[in-house]
Amino acid sequence: MSKFENVTVLKEASVYFDGKVTSRTVIFPDGSKKTLGIMMPGEYEFGTDMAENMEMQSGDVEVLLPGETEWKAIPNGSSFDVPANSKFGIKVHAIADYCCSYIPA
Amino acid sequence: MSKFENVTVLKEASVYFDGKVTSRTVIFPDGSKKTLGIMMPGEYEFGTDMAENMEMQSGDVEVLLPGETEWKAIPNGSSFDVPANSKFGIKVHAIADYCCSYIPA
C-alpha cells in the first residue's frame, strides 16, 4: 500500500459540512502539505487558497471545475487540478477517499 | 496543535460501517501504530486484536466496555482502554475525532 514516510501528521482532524467531509493534514520534509480526506455522499462547493491537485483513491465523484459548465466524472486513480483562489463543485455518489496536494505559487 | 513527527502514514483510508467510521494509519519510528479516525453519529461494535487505548479528541460518545453493564460517557481529552481480543460498544451522539493507540502484548 502506498505510504508517506518521514512526515508530520496533525493529530486533530479538519471537519467540514457537519463532518460529511473530514481530512488529516500531512506535512512533508520540504514543508509541502497534503490532506488525506473522506467525503460522504453529498454535493459540496469548496474554495481554494492555494492551487490544489485532488487525487481520487476510491469512491464515485463528479466535479464542476472553475469556468466549466459540465460536470465531469473523475475515475479512481486519477486526479484533477484546481487553480488558486477559485471554487469548484463536487458531487459524491459513493464515499470518496482522496489525497489533496497543495501546490505553492 | 498536537502533531506526530517523523512518522509514516498510509495513503489509503480504512473504512468501516459504510464509511460512518474511517481512519488513517500512522506508524511510528519504533514500529508502534496509531489510527486517527472519525466516527459519524451512530452505534457501533468493534472487536480488538491488540489492546487499544482510545483517546477522544472531540465529539460526544458513550462506551460499553467488556464485562461492563453500564454505558459510560467519555469526556473529550480523556481515553479508555480496551483489552486485546475483546469487543466494545460505542454510541456516537456527535461526530467524534479519535486517536487509537495499539498496545503491544
CSV table of C-alpha atoms in Angstrom, one decimal, chain B:
chain,number,residue,atom,x,y,z
B,1,MET,CA,-1.9,21.9,17.7
B,2,SER,CA,-0.6,18.4,18.7
B,3,LYS,CA,1.2,16.5,16.0
B,4,PHE,CA,3.2,13.4,15.3
B,5,GLU,CA,6.6,13.9,13.7
B,6,ASN,CA,8.8,11.6,11.8
B,7,VAL,CA,6.1,9.1,11.1
B,8,THR,CA,4.8,7.1,8.2
B,9,VAL,CA,1.2,7.5,7.1
B,10,LEU,CA,-0.7,5.0,4.9
B,11,LYS,CA,-2.2,6.9,1.9
B,12,GLU,CA,-5.4,4.9,1.8
B,13,ALA,CA,-8.1,5.2,4.4
B,14,SER,CA,-9.6,2.3,6.4
B,15,VAL,CA,-13.4,2.4,6.0
B,16,TYR,CA,-15.9,0.7,8.3
B,17,PHE,CA,-19.7,0.7,8.6
B,18,ASP,CA,-20.3,2.0,5.1
B,19,GLY,CA,-17.9,4.9,5.8
B,20,LYS,CA,-19.5,6.0,9.0
B,21,VAL,CA,-16.2,5.2,10.7
B,22,THR,CA,-13.0,5.9,8.8
B,23,SER,CA,-9.4,6.1,9.9
B,24,ARG,CA,-5.8,6.8,8.8
B,25,THR,CA,-3.0,4.6,10.0
B,26,VAL,CA,0.2,6.2,11.4
B,27,ILE,CA,3.3,4.2,12.0
B,28,PHE,CA,5.9,5.4,14.5
B,29,PRO,CA,9.7,5.1,14.2
B,30,ASP,CA,9.6,2.3,16.9
B,31,GLY,CA,7.1,0.4,14.8
B,32,SER,CA,4.1,1.1,17.0
B,33,LYS,CA,0.9,2.1,15.4
B,34,LYS,CA,-1.9,4.6,16.0
B,35,THR,CA,-5.0,5.3,13.9
B,36,LEU,CA,-6.6,8.8,13.7
B,37,GLY,CA,-10.3,8.4,13.0
B,38,ILE,CA,-13.7,9.9,12.6
B,39,MET,CA,-16.9,8.3,13.8
B,40,MET,CA,-20.2,9.7,12.5
B,41,PRO,CA,-23.2,9.6,14.8
B,42,GLY,CA,-24.5,6.0,15.2
B,43,GLU,CA,-23.9,2.9,17.4
B,44,TYR,CA,-21.1,0.5,16.6
B,45,GLU,CA,-19.5,-2.6,18.0
B,46,PHE,CA,-15.8,-3.1,17.5
B,47,GLY,CA,-13.6,-6.1,18.1
B,48,THR,CA,-10.0,-5.8,19.1
B,49,ASP,CA,-7.0,-7.9,18.2
B,50,MET,CA,-4.3,-5.9,20.1
B,51,ALA,CA,-5.2,-4.0,23.3
B,52,GLU,CA,-6.2,-0.4,22.5
B,53,ASN,CA,-6.2,3.0,24.1
B,54,MET,CA,-8.9,5.2,22.6
B,55,GLU,CA,-8.5,8.9,23.2
B,56,MET,CA,-11.5,11.1,22.3
B,57,GLN,CA,-10.4,14.4,20.8
B,58,SER,CA,-13.8,15.8,20.1
B,59,GLY,CA,-17.4,14.6,19.8
B,60,ASP,CA,-19.9,13.1,22.2
B,61,VAL,CA,-19.6,9.3,22.9
B,62,GLU,CA,-20.6,6.7,25.4
B,63,VAL,CA,-18.9,3.3,25.6
B,64,LEU,CA,-19.8,-0.1,26.9
B,65,LEU,CA,-16.6,-1.9,27.8
B,66,PRO,CA,-16.1,-5.6,28.0
B,67,GLY,CA,-17.6,-7.0,31.2
B,68,GLU,CA,-19.5,-3.8,32.0
B,69,THR,CA,-23.2,-3.4,32.0
B,70,GLU,CA,-23.4,0.3,32.0
B,71,TRP,CA,-22.6,2.7,29.3
B,72,LYS,CA,-20.1,5.4,30.3
B,73,ALA,CA,-19.6,8.9,28.8
B,74,ILE,CA,-16.0,9.6,27.7
B,75,PRO,CA,-15.2,13.3,28.0
B,76,ASN,CA,-13.1,14.9,25.3
B,77,GLY,CA,-9.5,14.8,26.1
B,78,SER,CA,-9.8,11.6,28.0
B,79,SER,CA,-9.4,8.0,26.9
B,80,PHE,CA,-10.5,4.5,27.6
B,81,ASP,CA,-8.6,1.1,27.4
B,82,VAL,CA,-9.9,-2.0,25.7
B,83,PRO,CA,-8.2,-5.4,26.3
B,84,ALA,CA,-6.9,-7.5,23.4
B,85,ASN,CA,-9.3,-10.0,21.7
B,86,SER,CA,-12.4,-8.4,23.1
B,87,LYS,CA,-15.4,-6.3,22.0
B,88,PHE,CA,-16.7,-2.9,22.9
B,89,GLY,CA,-19.8,-0.9,22.0
B,90,ILE,CA,-19.8,2.8,21.3
B,91,LYS,CA,-22.7,5.2,20.9
B,92,VAL,CA,-21.7,8.4,19.0
B,93,HIS,CA,-24.0,11.2,19.7
B,94,ALA,CA,-22.0,13.9,17.9
B,95,ILE,CA,-19.2,13.3,15.3
B,96,ALA,CA,-16.1,12.1,17.1
B,97,ASP,CA,-12.4,12.6,16.3
B,98,TYR,CA,-10.3,10.0,18.0
B,99,CYS,CA,-6.8,8.7,18.3
B,100,CYS,CA,-6.5,4.9,18.8
B,101,SER,CA,-3.1,3.6,20.1
B,102,TYR,CA,-2.4,-0.1,19.7
B,103,ILE,CA,-0.7,-1.6,22.7
B,104,PRO,CA,1.7,-4.5,22.0
B,105,ALA,CA,1.2,-7.5,24.2
